[in-house]
Coordinates of C-alpha atoms in Angstrom, one line a residue:
Chain A
X73 CA 1.1 -26.7 -22.8
X74 CA 2.4 -29.2 -20.3
X75 CA 0.9 -28.5 -16.9
X76 CA 4.1 -29.1 -15.0
X77 CA 5.8 -26.6 -17.3
X78 CA 3.3 -23.9 -16.5
X79 CA 3.6 -24.7 -12.8
X80 CA 7.3 -24.3 -13.1
X81 CA 6.8 -20.9 -14.8
X82 CA 4.7 -19.8 -11.9
X83 CA 7.4 -20.9 -9.5
X84 CA 10.0 -18.8 -11.4
X85 CA 7.7 -15.8 -11.3
X86 CA 7.3 -16.2 -7.5
X87 CA 11.1 -16.4 -7.1
X88 CA 11.6 -13.3 -9.2
X89 CA 9.1 -11.4 -7.1
X90 CA 11.0 -12.3 -3.9
X91 CA 14.2 -11.0 -5.6
X92 CA 12.4 -7.8 -6.6
X93 CA 11.7 -7.1 -2.9
X94 CA 15.2 -8.2 -2.0
X95 CA 16.6 -5.5 -4.4
X96 CA 14.9 -2.8 -2.3
X97 CA 17.4 -3.4 0.5
X98 CA 19.6 -0.7 -1.1
X99 CA 19.0 2.1 -3.7
X100 CA 21.8 0.8 -5.9
X101 CA 20.1 -2.6 -6.4
X102 CA 16.6 -1.4 -6.4
X103 CA 16.1 -0.7 -10.1
X104 CA 17.4 -4.1 -11.1
X105 CA 14.9 -5.5 -8.5
X106 CA 12.1 -3.7 -10.2
X107 CA 13.1 -5.2 -13.6
X108 CA 13.1 -8.7 -12.0
X109 CA 9.6 -8.0 -10.8
X110 CA 8.5 -7.0 -14.2
X111 CA 10.1 -10.1 -15.7
X112 CA 8.3 -12.3 -13.1
X113 CA 4.9 -10.7 -14.1
X114 CA 5.6 -11.2 -17.8
X115 CA 6.4 -14.9 -17.2
X116 CA 3.3 -15.4 -15.1
X117 CA 1.1 -13.8 -17.8
X118 CA 2.7 -15.9 -20.6
X119 CA 2.2 -19.1 -18.5
X120 CA -1.5 -18.2 -18.2
X121 CA -1.8 -17.8 -21.9
X122 CA -0.2 -21.2 -22.4
X123 CA -2.8 -22.7 -20.0
X124 CA -4.6 -25.7 -21.5
X125 CA -8.1 -24.8 -22.9
X126 CA -7.4 -21.1 -23.4
X127 CA -9.6 -20.0 -26.3
X128 CA -8.5 -17.7 -29.1
X129 CA -11.4 -15.3 -28.5
X130 CA -10.6 -15.3 -24.8
X131 CA -6.9 -14.6 -25.4
X132 CA -7.8 -11.7 -27.6
X133 CA -10.2 -10.4 -25.0
X134 CA -7.4 -10.6 -22.4
X135 CA -5.0 -8.8 -24.6
X136 CA -7.6 -6.0 -25.1
X137 CA -8.1 -5.8 -21.3
X138 CA -4.4 -5.6 -20.7
X139 CA -4.0 -2.9 -23.4
X140 CA -6.8 -0.8 -21.9
X141 CA -5.7 -1.2 -18.3
X142 CA -2.1 -0.9 -19.1
X143 CA -2.5 2.3 -21.0
X144 CA -4.5 3.9 -18.1
X145 CA -1.9 2.7 -15.6
X146 CA 1.1 4.0 -17.6
X147 CA -0.5 7.4 -18.1
X148 CA -1.5 7.7 -14.4
X149 CA 2.0 6.6 -13.3
X150 CA 3.7 9.2 -15.5
X151 CA 1.4 12.1 -14.6
X152 CA 1.0 11.6 -10.8
X153 CA 2.7 14.2 -8.6
X154 CA 5.0 12.6 -6.0
X155 CA 3.1 14.4 -3.2
X156 CA 0.0 12.5 -4.3
X157 CA 1.7 9.1 -4.1
X158 CA -0.2 8.0 -1.0
X159 CA -3.6 8.4 -2.6
X160 CA -2.3 6.7 -5.8
X161 CA -1.2 3.7 -3.8
X162 CA -4.5 3.6 -2.0
X163 CA -6.4 3.7 -5.3
X164 CA -4.2 0.9 -6.6
X165 CA -5.0 -1.2 -3.6
X166 CA -8.7 -0.7 -4.2
X167 CA -8.3 -2.2 -7.7
X168 CA -6.6 -5.3 -6.4
X169 CA -9.5 -5.7 -3.9
X170 CA -12.1 -5.3 -6.6
X171 CA -10.3 -7.7 -8.9
X172 CA -10.2 -10.3 -6.2
X173 CA -14.0 -9.9 -5.8
X174 CA -14.4 -10.2 -9.6
X175 CA -12.3 -13.3 -9.9
X176 CA -14.1 -14.9 -7.0
X177 CA -17.5 -14.1 -8.7
X178 CA -16.2 -15.6 -11.9
X179 CA -14.9 -18.8 -10.1
X180 CA -18.4 -19.2 -8.6
X181 CA -20.0 -18.8 -12.0
X182 CA -17.6 -21.1 -13.9
X183 CA -16.1 -23.5 -11.3
X184 CA -15.4 -26.1 -14.0
X185 CA -12.9 -23.7 -15.6
X186 CA -10.8 -23.6 -12.5
X187 CA -11.3 -27.3 -11.8
X188 CA -13.0 -26.7 -8.5
X189 CA -16.3 -28.5 -9.2
X190 CA -19.5 -27.7 -11.0
X191 CA -22.0 -24.9 -10.5
X192 CA -23.7 -25.4 -7.2
X193 CA -21.5 -28.4 -6.5
X194 CA -18.2 -26.7 -5.7
X195 CA -15.6 -28.3 -3.4
X196 CA -16.1 -27.2 0.2
X197 CA -12.5 -26.3 0.6
X198 CA -12.6 -24.1 -2.6
X199 CA -15.7 -22.4 -1.3
X200 CA -14.0 -21.5 2.0
X201 CA -11.0 -20.1 0.1
X202 CA -13.2 -18.3 -2.4
X203 CA -15.4 -16.6 0.3
X204 CA -12.3 -15.5 2.2
X205 CA -10.8 -14.0 -0.9
X206 CA -14.1 -12.3 -1.6
X207 CA -14.6 -10.9 1.9
X208 CA -11.0 -9.6 2.2
X209 CA -11.1 -8.3 -1.3
X210 CA -14.3 -6.4 -0.7
X211 CA -13.1 -4.9 2.5
X212 CA -9.9 -3.8 0.8
X213 CA -11.9 -2.2 -2.0
X214 CA -14.1 0.1 0.0
X215 CA -11.5 0.7 2.7
X216 CA -9.0 1.8 0.1
X217 CA -11.6 4.0 -1.6
X218 CA -12.2 5.8 1.7
X219 CA -8.4 6.1 2.4
X220 CA -8.1 7.5 -1.1
X221 CA -10.9 10.0 -0.5
X222 CA -9.4 11.2 2.7
X223 CA -5.9 11.5 1.3
X224 CA -7.1 13.3 -1.8
X225 CA -9.2 15.6 0.4
X226 CA -12.4 14.6 -1.3
X227 CA -13.5 13.8 2.2
X228 CA -12.5 15.5 5.5
X229 CA -9.5 14.0 7.2
X230 CA -11.2 14.2 10.6
X231 CA -12.3 11.0 12.1
X232 CA -16.0 10.2 11.7
X233 CA -17.3 8.5 14.9
X234 CA -20.7 7.7 16.2
X235 CA -22.0 5.8 19.2
X236 CA -22.0 2.0 18.9
X237 CA -19.5 2.1 16.0
X238 CA -17.3 -0.7 17.2
X239 CA -20.3 -2.8 18.1
X240 CA -21.7 -2.3 14.7
X241 CA -18.4 -3.3 13.0
X242 CA -18.1 -6.4 15.2
X243 CA -21.7 -7.4 14.4
X244 CA -21.0 -7.0 10.7
X245 CA -17.8 -9.1 11.1
X246 CA -19.7 -11.8 12.8
X247 CA -22.4 -11.6 10.2
X248 CA -19.9 -12.2 7.5
X249 CA -18.5 -15.3 9.2
X250 CA -22.0 -16.7 9.6
X251 CA -22.8 -16.0 6.0
X252 CA -19.5 -17.7 4.9
X253 CA -20.5 -20.8 6.9
X254 CA -23.9 -20.8 5.3
X255 CA -22.4 -20.2 1.8
X256 CA -20.1 -23.1 2.2
X257 CA -22.9 -25.3 3.5
X258 CA -25.1 -24.3 0.5
X259 CA -22.4 -25.5 -2.0
X260 CA -22.1 -22.1 -3.5
X261 CA -25.3 -20.1 -3.3
X262 CA -25.3 -17.0 -5.5
X263 CA -27.5 -15.1 -3.1
X264 CA -25.2 -15.7 -0.1
X265 CA -22.2 -14.8 -2.2
X266 CA -23.8 -11.4 -2.9
X267 CA -24.7 -10.9 0.7
X268 CA -21.1 -11.6 1.9
X269 CA -19.9 -9.1 -0.7
X270 CA -22.4 -6.4 0.4
X271 CA -21.5 -6.8 4.1
X272 CA -17.8 -6.9 3.4
X273 CA -18.1 -3.7 1.3
X274 CA -19.9 -2.0 4.1
X275 CA -17.4 -3.2 6.6
X276 CA -14.4 -1.8 4.6
X277 CA -16.2 1.6 4.5
X278 CA -17.0 1.6 8.2
X279 CA -13.6 0.5 9.3
X280 CA -11.8 3.4 7.7
X281 CA -14.1 6.4 8.3
X282 CA -13.2 6.8 12.0
X283 CA -9.4 6.9 11.2
X284 CA -7.9 10.4 11.0
X285 CA -5.9 11.8 8.1
X286 CA -2.4 11.6 9.7
X287 CA -3.0 7.9 10.6
X288 CA -3.3 7.2 6.9
X289 CA 0.3 5.8 6.7
X290 CA -0.9 2.9 8.9
X291 CA -4.1 2.5 7.0
X292 CA -2.4 2.4 3.6
X293 CA 0.1 -0.2 4.9
X294 CA -2.7 -2.2 6.4
X295 CA -4.7 -2.2 3.2
X296 CA -1.5 -3.1 1.4
X297 CA -1.5 -6.2 3.6
X298 CA -5.2 -6.9 3.1
X299 CA -4.7 -6.8 -0.7
X300 CA -2.0 -9.5 -0.3
X301 CA -4.2 -11.8 1.8
X302 CA -7.1 -11.3 -0.7
X303 CA -4.7 -12.4 -3.5
X304 CA -3.8 -15.4 -1.3
X305 CA -7.4 -16.4 -0.9
X306 CA -7.9 -16.4 -4.7
X307 CA -4.5 -18.2 -5.1
X308 CA -5.8 -21.0 -2.9
X309 CA -9.1 -21.1 -4.7
X310 CA -7.5 -21.7 -8.1
X311 CA -4.5 -23.5 -6.7
X312 CA -1.9 -21.2 -8.1
X313 CA 1.5 -21.1 -6.6
X314 CA 2.6 -17.7 -7.9
X315 CA -0.5 -16.1 -6.4
X316 CA -0.1 -17.7 -3.0
X317 CA 3.5 -16.9 -2.7
X318 CA 3.1 -13.3 -3.8
X319 CA 0.0 -12.8 -1.7
X320 CA 1.9 -14.0 1.4
X321 CA 4.9 -11.7 0.5
X322 CA 2.6 -8.7 0.1
X323 CA 0.6 -9.6 3.1
X324 CA 3.6 -9.8 5.4
X325 CA 5.2 -6.7 3.8
X326 CA 2.1 -4.6 4.6
X327 CA 1.9 -6.0 8.1
X328 CA 5.5 -5.1 8.8
X329 CA 5.1 -1.6 7.5
X330 CA 2.0 -1.1 9.7
X331 CA 3.9 -2.3 12.7
X332 CA 6.8 0.1 11.9
X333 CA 4.4 3.0 11.6
X334 CA 2.6 2.1 14.8
X335 CA 5.9 1.9 16.6
X336 CA 6.9 5.3 15.2
X337 CA 3.8 6.7 17.0
X338 CA 4.1 4.4 20.1
X339 CA 0.5 3.3 19.5
X340 CA -0.9 -0.2 19.1
X341 CA -2.5 -1.2 15.9
X342 CA -5.7 -1.7 17.8
X343 CA -5.6 1.9 18.9
X344 CA -5.1 3.2 15.4
X345 CA -7.8 1.0 13.9
X346 CA -10.2 2.0 16.6
X347 CA -9.8 5.5 15.3
X348 CA -10.9 8.8 16.7
X349 CA -7.3 9.9 17.4
X350 CA -6.8 13.7 17.3
X351 CA -10.5 14.3 17.0
X352 CA -10.7 16.4 20.1
X353 CA -7.8 18.6 21.2
X354 CA -7.6 17.4 24.8
X355 CA -7.0 20.6 26.7
X356 CA -6.0 18.9 30.0
X357 CA -3.1 17.1 28.3
X358 CA -2.0 20.1 26.3
X359 CA 0.2 21.4 28.9
X360 CA 0.8 25.1 29.7
X361 CA -1.6 27.3 27.7
X362 CA -0.2 28.9 24.6
X363 CA -1.9 32.2 24.7
X364 CA -0.1 33.8 27.6
X365 CA 3.5 33.0 26.6
X366 CA 5.6 34.8 24.1
X367 CA 7.5 33.2 21.2
X368 CA 10.5 34.5 19.4
X369 CA 9.5 35.4 15.9
X370 CA 12.2 35.7 13.2
X371 CA 12.3 36.7 9.6
X372 CA 13.8 35.0 6.6
X373 CA 16.9 37.2 6.8
X374 CA 17.4 36.3 10.4
X375 CA 17.1 32.6 9.6
X376 CA 19.5 33.0 6.6
X377 CA 22.1 34.8 8.8
X378 CA 21.9 32.1 11.5
X379 CA 22.3 29.2 9.1
X380 CA 25.1 30.8 7.1
X381 CA 27.2 31.1 10.3
X382 CA 26.5 27.6 11.4
X383 CA 28.8 24.7 10.7
X384 CA 26.1 22.0 10.8
X385 CA 22.5 22.3 9.9
X386 CA 20.0 19.4 10.1
X387 CA 16.7 19.7 8.2
X388 CA 13.6 18.0 9.6
X389 CA 10.9 17.8 6.9
X390 CA 7.3 16.9 7.7
X391 CA 4.0 16.6 5.9
X392 CA 3.8 20.4 5.7
X393 CA 6.7 20.4 3.4
X394 CA 4.9 18.1 1.1
X395 CA 1.7 20.1 1.2
X396 CA 3.4 23.3 0.1
X397 CA 5.8 21.5 -2.3
X398 CA 8.8 23.1 -0.6
X399 CA 11.2 20.3 -1.3
X400 CA 12.9 22.0 -4.4
X401 CA 13.3 25.3 -2.6
X402 CA 14.7 23.4 0.4
X403 CA 17.3 21.6 -1.8
X404 CA 18.3 25.0 -3.2
X405 CA 18.8 26.4 0.3
X406 CA 20.9 23.4 1.2
X407 CA 23.0 23.8 -1.9
X408 CA 23.9 27.4 -1.0
X409 CA 24.7 26.4 2.6
X410 CA 26.9 23.5 1.4
X411 CA 28.8 25.9 -0.9
X412 CA 29.5 28.0 2.2
X413 CA 30.9 24.8 3.8
X414 CA 28.0 24.2 6.1
X415 CA 27.3 20.5 6.7
X416 CA 23.7 19.7 5.8
X417 CA 21.8 16.6 6.7
X418 CA 18.2 15.6 6.6
X419 CA 16.4 13.8 9.4
X420 CA 13.3 11.8 8.7
X421 CA 10.8 10.5 11.3
X422 CA 9.2 7.1 10.5
X423 CA 5.7 8.6 10.4
X424 CA 6.6 11.8 8.6
X425 CA 4.3 12.3 5.6
X426 CA 1.3 10.3 4.6
X427 CA 2.9 7.0 3.7
X428 CA 6.0 5.1 4.8
X429 CA 9.1 6.6 3.2
X430 CA 7.1 9.4 1.5
X431 CA 9.6 12.1 2.6
X432 CA 12.5 10.2 1.2
X433 CA 10.8 10.1 -2.2
X434 CA 10.0 13.8 -2.1
X435 CA 13.6 14.7 -1.2
X436 CA 14.9 12.4 -3.9
X437 CA 12.6 14.0 -6.4
X438 CA 14.2 17.4 -5.5
X439 CA 17.6 15.8 -6.2
X440 CA 18.6 15.5 -2.6
X441 CA 21.3 12.7 -2.5
X442 CA 20.0 9.8 -0.5
X443 CA 23.3 9.6 1.5
X444 CA 22.4 12.9 3.1
X445 CA 19.1 11.6 4.4
X446 CA 19.0 9.8 7.7
X447 CA 16.5 7.8 9.7
X448 CA 15.6 8.6 13.3
X449 CA 17.9 6.1 14.9
X450 CA 20.8 7.0 12.7
X451 CA 20.7 10.8 13.4
X452 CA 19.2 11.3 16.8
X453 CA 22.6 11.5 18.5
X454 CA 23.7 14.2 16.1
X455 CA 21.3 16.9 17.1
X456 CA 23.5 17.8 20.1
X457 CA 26.3 18.6 17.7
X458 CA 24.1 20.6 15.3
X459 CA 24.1 24.4 15.3
X460 CA 20.8 24.8 13.6
X461 CA 17.8 22.5 13.1
X462 CA 15.4 23.7 10.4
X463 CA 12.0 22.1 11.1
X464 CA 9.8 22.5 8.0
X465 CA 6.2 21.3 8.2
X466 CA 6.8 18.9 11.1
X467 CA 5.5 19.4 14.7
X468 CA 4.5 16.4 16.8
X469 CA 7.5 14.4 15.9
X470 CA 9.8 17.0 17.6
X471 CA 7.6 17.5 20.7
X472 CA 9.6 16.9 23.9
X473 CA 6.3 16.2 25.7
X474 CA 6.5 12.8 24.2
X475 CA 9.4 12.2 26.6
X476 CA 8.5 14.4 29.6
X477 CA 4.7 14.6 29.9
X478 CA 3.0 11.2 30.7
X479 CA -0.4 12.9 30.4
X480 CA 0.3 13.8 26.8
X481 CA -1.5 11.7 24.1
X482 CA 1.9 11.4 22.3
X483 CA 3.8 10.3 25.4
X484 CA 6.2 7.5 24.6
X485 CA 6.4 8.3 20.9
X486 CA 10.0 8.3 19.6
X487 CA 10.9 11.9 18.7
X488 CA 13.6 13.6 16.8
X489 CA 15.5 15.4 19.6
X490 CA 15.8 18.7 17.9
X491 CA 15.7 20.5 21.3
X492 CA 19.3 19.4 21.8
X493 CA 20.5 21.6 19.0
X494 CA 21.9 25.2 19.6
X495 CA 19.1 26.8 17.6
X496 CA 15.8 25.5 16.3
X497 CA 14.1 27.2 13.4
X498 CA 10.4 26.3 13.1
X499 CA 8.7 27.1 9.8
X500 CA 5.0 27.1 10.5
X501 CA 1.9 28.8 9.2
X502 CA 0.7 29.7 12.7
X503 CA 0.6 28.6 16.3
X504 CA -1.9 25.8 15.6
X505 CA -1.3 22.4 17.2
X506 CA -0.2 19.4 15.2
X507 CA -2.3 16.4 14.4
X508 CA -2.2 15.1 18.0
X509 CA -3.8 18.3 19.1
X510 CA -1.1 19.1 21.7
X511 CA 1.0 22.2 22.2
X512 CA 4.7 22.0 21.5
X513 CA 6.6 23.6 24.3
X514 CA 9.6 23.9 22.0
X515 CA 8.0 26.9 20.4
X516 CA 8.4 28.9 23.7
X517 CA 12.1 28.1 24.3
X518 CA 14.7 30.8 24.2
X519 CA 16.7 29.0 21.5
X520 CA 13.7 28.6 19.2
X521 CA 12.9 31.0 16.5
X522 CA 9.5 30.8 14.8
X523 CA 9.4 31.6 11.1
X524 CA 5.7 32.2 10.3
X525 CA 4.6 31.6 6.8
X526 CA 4.1 29.1 4.0
X527 CA 6.9 26.5 4.0
X528 CA 7.8 27.0 0.4
X529 CA 7.6 30.8 0.4
X530 CA 9.6 31.1 3.6
X531 CA 12.3 28.8 2.3
X532 CA 12.4 30.7 -1.0
X533 CA 12.9 34.0 1.0
X534 CA 15.7 32.4 2.9
X535 CA 17.3 31.4 -0.3
X536 CA 17.0 35.0 -1.5
X537 CA 18.5 36.3 1.8
X538 CA 21.4 33.8 1.5
X539 CA 22.2 35.0 -2.0
X540 CA 22.6 38.6 -0.9
Chain B
X276 CA -37.9 -46.3 -46.0
X277 CA -40.4 -43.6 -45.9
X278 CA -39.4 -40.1 -44.8
X279 CA -41.7 -40.6 -41.8
X280 CA -39.8 -43.7 -40.8
X281 CA -36.5 -41.8 -41.1
X282 CA -37.8 -38.9 -39.0
X283 CA -38.9 -41.4 -36.4
X284 CA -35.6 -43.1 -36.3
X285 CA -33.7 -39.8 -36.1
X286 CA -35.9 -38.7 -33.2
X287 CA -35.3 -41.9 -31.5
X288 CA -31.5 -41.6 -31.9
X289 CA -31.6 -38.0 -30.7
X290 CA -33.5 -39.1 -27.6
X291 CA -30.9 -41.8 -26.9
X292 CA -28.1 -39.3 -27.4
X293 CA -29.7 -36.9 -25.0
X294 CA -30.0 -39.6 -22.4
X295 CA -26.4 -40.5 -22.9
X296 CA -25.4 -36.9 -22.6
X297 CA -27.3 -36.6 -19.4
X298 CA -25.6 -39.7 -18.0
X299 CA -22.2 -38.4 -19.0
X300 CA -23.0 -35.1 -17.2
X301 CA -24.0 -37.0 -14.1
X302 CA -20.8 -39.1 -14.2
X303 CA -18.7 -36.0 -14.8
X304 CA -20.4 -34.3 -11.8
X305 CA -19.6 -37.2 -9.6
X306 CA -16.0 -37.3 -10.9
X307 CA -15.6 -33.6 -10.4
X308 CA -16.9 -34.0 -6.8
X309 CA -14.6 -36.8 -6.0
X310 CA -11.5 -35.7 -7.9
X311 CA -8.9 -34.0 -5.8
X312 CA -8.4 -30.4 -6.5
X313 CA -5.3 -29.4 -8.6
X314 CA -3.0 -29.8 -5.6
X315 CA -3.6 -30.9 -2.1
X316 CA -4.4 -28.2 0.4
X317 CA -1.6 -29.1 2.8
X318 CA 0.9 -28.7 0.0
X319 CA -0.3 -25.2 -0.9
X320 CA -0.6 -24.2 2.7
X321 CA 3.0 -25.2 3.4
X322 CA 4.1 -23.0 0.6
X323 CA 2.0 -20.2 2.0
X324 CA 3.5 -20.4 5.4
X325 CA 7.0 -20.6 4.1
X326 CA 6.4 -17.6 1.8
X327 CA 5.2 -15.6 4.9
X328 CA 8.6 -16.3 6.5
X329 CA 10.5 -15.4 3.3
X330 CA 8.4 -12.2 3.1
X331 CA 9.2 -11.4 6.8
X332 CA 12.9 -11.6 6.4
X333 CA 13.1 -9.9 3.0
X334 CA 10.9 -7.0 4.0
X335 CA 12.8 -6.3 7.2
X336 CA 15.9 -6.0 5.0
X337 CA 14.3 -3.2 3.0
X338 CA 15.9 0.1 3.8
X339 CA 13.3 2.5 5.3
X340 CA 14.2 5.1 2.7
X341 CA 12.6 2.8 0.1
X342 CA 9.4 2.0 1.9
X343 CA 7.3 4.0 -0.5
X344 CA 8.7 2.1 -3.6
X345 CA 8.2 -1.1 -1.5
X346 CA 4.5 -0.4 -1.2
X347 CA 4.2 0.5 -4.9
X348 CA 6.0 -2.6 -6.0
X349 CA 4.2 -5.0 -3.7
X350 CA 1.0 -3.5 -5.1
X351 CA 2.2 -4.2 -8.6
X352 CA 3.2 -7.8 -7.9
X353 CA 0.0 -8.6 -6.0
X354 CA -1.6 -7.9 -9.4
X355 CA -0.4 -11.4 -10.3
X356 CA -4.0 -12.1 -9.5
X357 CA -4.3 -11.4 -13.2
X358 CA -3.6 -15.1 -13.6
X359 CA -7.0 -15.9 -12.1
X360 CA -8.6 -13.1 -14.1
X361 CA -7.1 -14.5 -17.3
X362 CA -8.3 -18.0 -16.7
X363 CA -11.8 -16.6 -15.9
X364 CA -11.8 -14.7 -19.2
X365 CA -10.1 -17.1 -21.6
X366 CA -11.4 -20.6 -20.7
X367 CA -14.8 -22.0 -21.7
X368 CA -17.4 -20.9 -19.2
X369 CA -20.5 -18.8 -18.6
X370 CA -20.7 -15.3 -20.0
X371 CA -21.0 -13.9 -16.5
X372 CA -17.7 -15.5 -15.7
X373 CA -16.2 -14.0 -18.8
X374 CA -17.5 -10.5 -18.0
X375 CA -16.2 -10.6 -14.4
X376 CA -12.9 -12.0 -15.7
X377 CA -12.5 -9.3 -18.2
X378 CA -13.3 -6.5 -15.7
X379 CA -10.6 -8.0 -13.4
X380 CA -8.1 -8.2 -16.2
X381 CA -8.6 -4.5 -16.9
X382 CA -8.4 -3.5 -13.2
X383 CA -5.2 -5.4 -12.5
X384 CA -3.6 -4.3 -15.7
X385 CA -3.9 -0.7 -14.5
X386 CA -2.1 -1.9 -11.4
X387 CA 0.6 -3.9 -13.1
X388 CA 1.7 -1.2 -15.5
X389 CA 1.0 1.7 -13.2
X390 CA 2.6 0.0 -10.2
X391 CA 5.8 -0.9 -11.9
X392 CA 6.0 2.4 -13.8
X393 CA 5.6 4.5 -10.7
X394 CA 8.1 2.4 -8.8
X395 CA 10.6 2.8 -11.5
X396 CA 9.9 6.6 -11.5
X397 CA 10.6 6.8 -7.8
X398 CA 13.7 4.6 -7.8
X399 CA 15.2 6.5 -10.7
X400 CA 15.2 9.6 -8.5
X401 CA 17.3 8.1 -5.7
X402 CA 20.8 9.3 -6.4
X403 CA 24.1 9.4 -4.6
X404 CA 26.1 12.6 -3.9

């Protein structure tokens, strides 16, 4: 087919992808956006089939590949539990990374197919682009695998640190750059290509192991960004417009999400990437000791009674809610309260859960209407007017030490000001500290009641108590 | 003409053909070296920079409630790398290139179908009061 026609098709695909992201600015337009994205992908695939020189055997092979991969993808997407979304996304990122490595390898082996030269005589510029795509793709691949393993609890979430870690990573990074220069100078040596791949794979692994489980939202966003840049590298190599535009979109999207997550924790991206956070519970910063102070412990009946007599209840869900799958019980509780004319709202901290927006999806899954769910800036002023705050599976994001104790590791982090409410109900399994390893002085306040138990079981018991 | 003569002539022709082929390959190599790549780098790079800006503004407009679907859908669209994988698989080239291309096609197809499907599943759950 005419080359300018296929180029035009790629342009249309790129525009449709932009519109797909645009659709996500509101839930009502989001599904149409997704359809536009699918249309863009179909157009891009058809344009590639129409590419001059496509063989019949090759086309059949591609169709076979799409059928195999597509079937796997569809089954996984239907079966995955919404709580496991973060690890699914991490796994998907690793596939993009590996695919970038494969395409780079293939471009090295058959440069004439991509019009970038002949074997061992590839254009310098294409070699640079190819090696960048390769290196970023390989880092994305192993990095995402580690993120997946940590999120799926195949690997402990605690940071793995050792002396000289950062120096080693820096040395590998420099090594990769040196190899890329040598690779480009060699005109496309297979050996150097392999070495770059190996070092980059090792780097991806080493970069993610020191990062703790609760920092995974940043990591997943960051890897999202990397997968975009890897796609860009390949896009430049084969001179494809759709790939370059999409890669840039994805790259900036992931970068913005990482930034939002870091801001939500008041930590720099460097601090998160350096890792080791929450590895040691720093006793000095922990504030007054927990052991010698009493807390008020309540039962499900007490909690039900308090909430039934409230006029406004704000629910603060955290990762603990996701772990115990308490969202459905929570919705049931809210429904009963609403029937009793209690105003119910949900407050979500930017870093709640294990990926950006994770809590919103879980609540939506439990049929919580999205117009009852609010972000930190939208709802923080309302805690003062709330009678009850029901904190379920969240801890650090409510800790007033973030505002009052400069020695605390979470100092400066924006928090949900639940302490302003008349009564705070904390559903927790025990008195253990949160991810940051700091005590929460809220637990010891007079207007706080601790509800010890599993988040789901406790909420179900409250539902029972409310029904009586 | 004796069969021996014929054979000798044929061999001669074959030899000439092979020389021609070699020359052609040499010329092609030089041409490939000197030919500009599909599109000039500056042109592609401008598009790249502009796309980053578009991405920046579009993504800041995404409501935080939909950040998970955003990640899933960006993951799905970054699988447009399938374009490269398809060219690697479907054009004439070495077997190694075809094998890598095919693997890449399978990998990103998982992403394309899985990514869009899971995004759709998420978005269909967001309902109003």
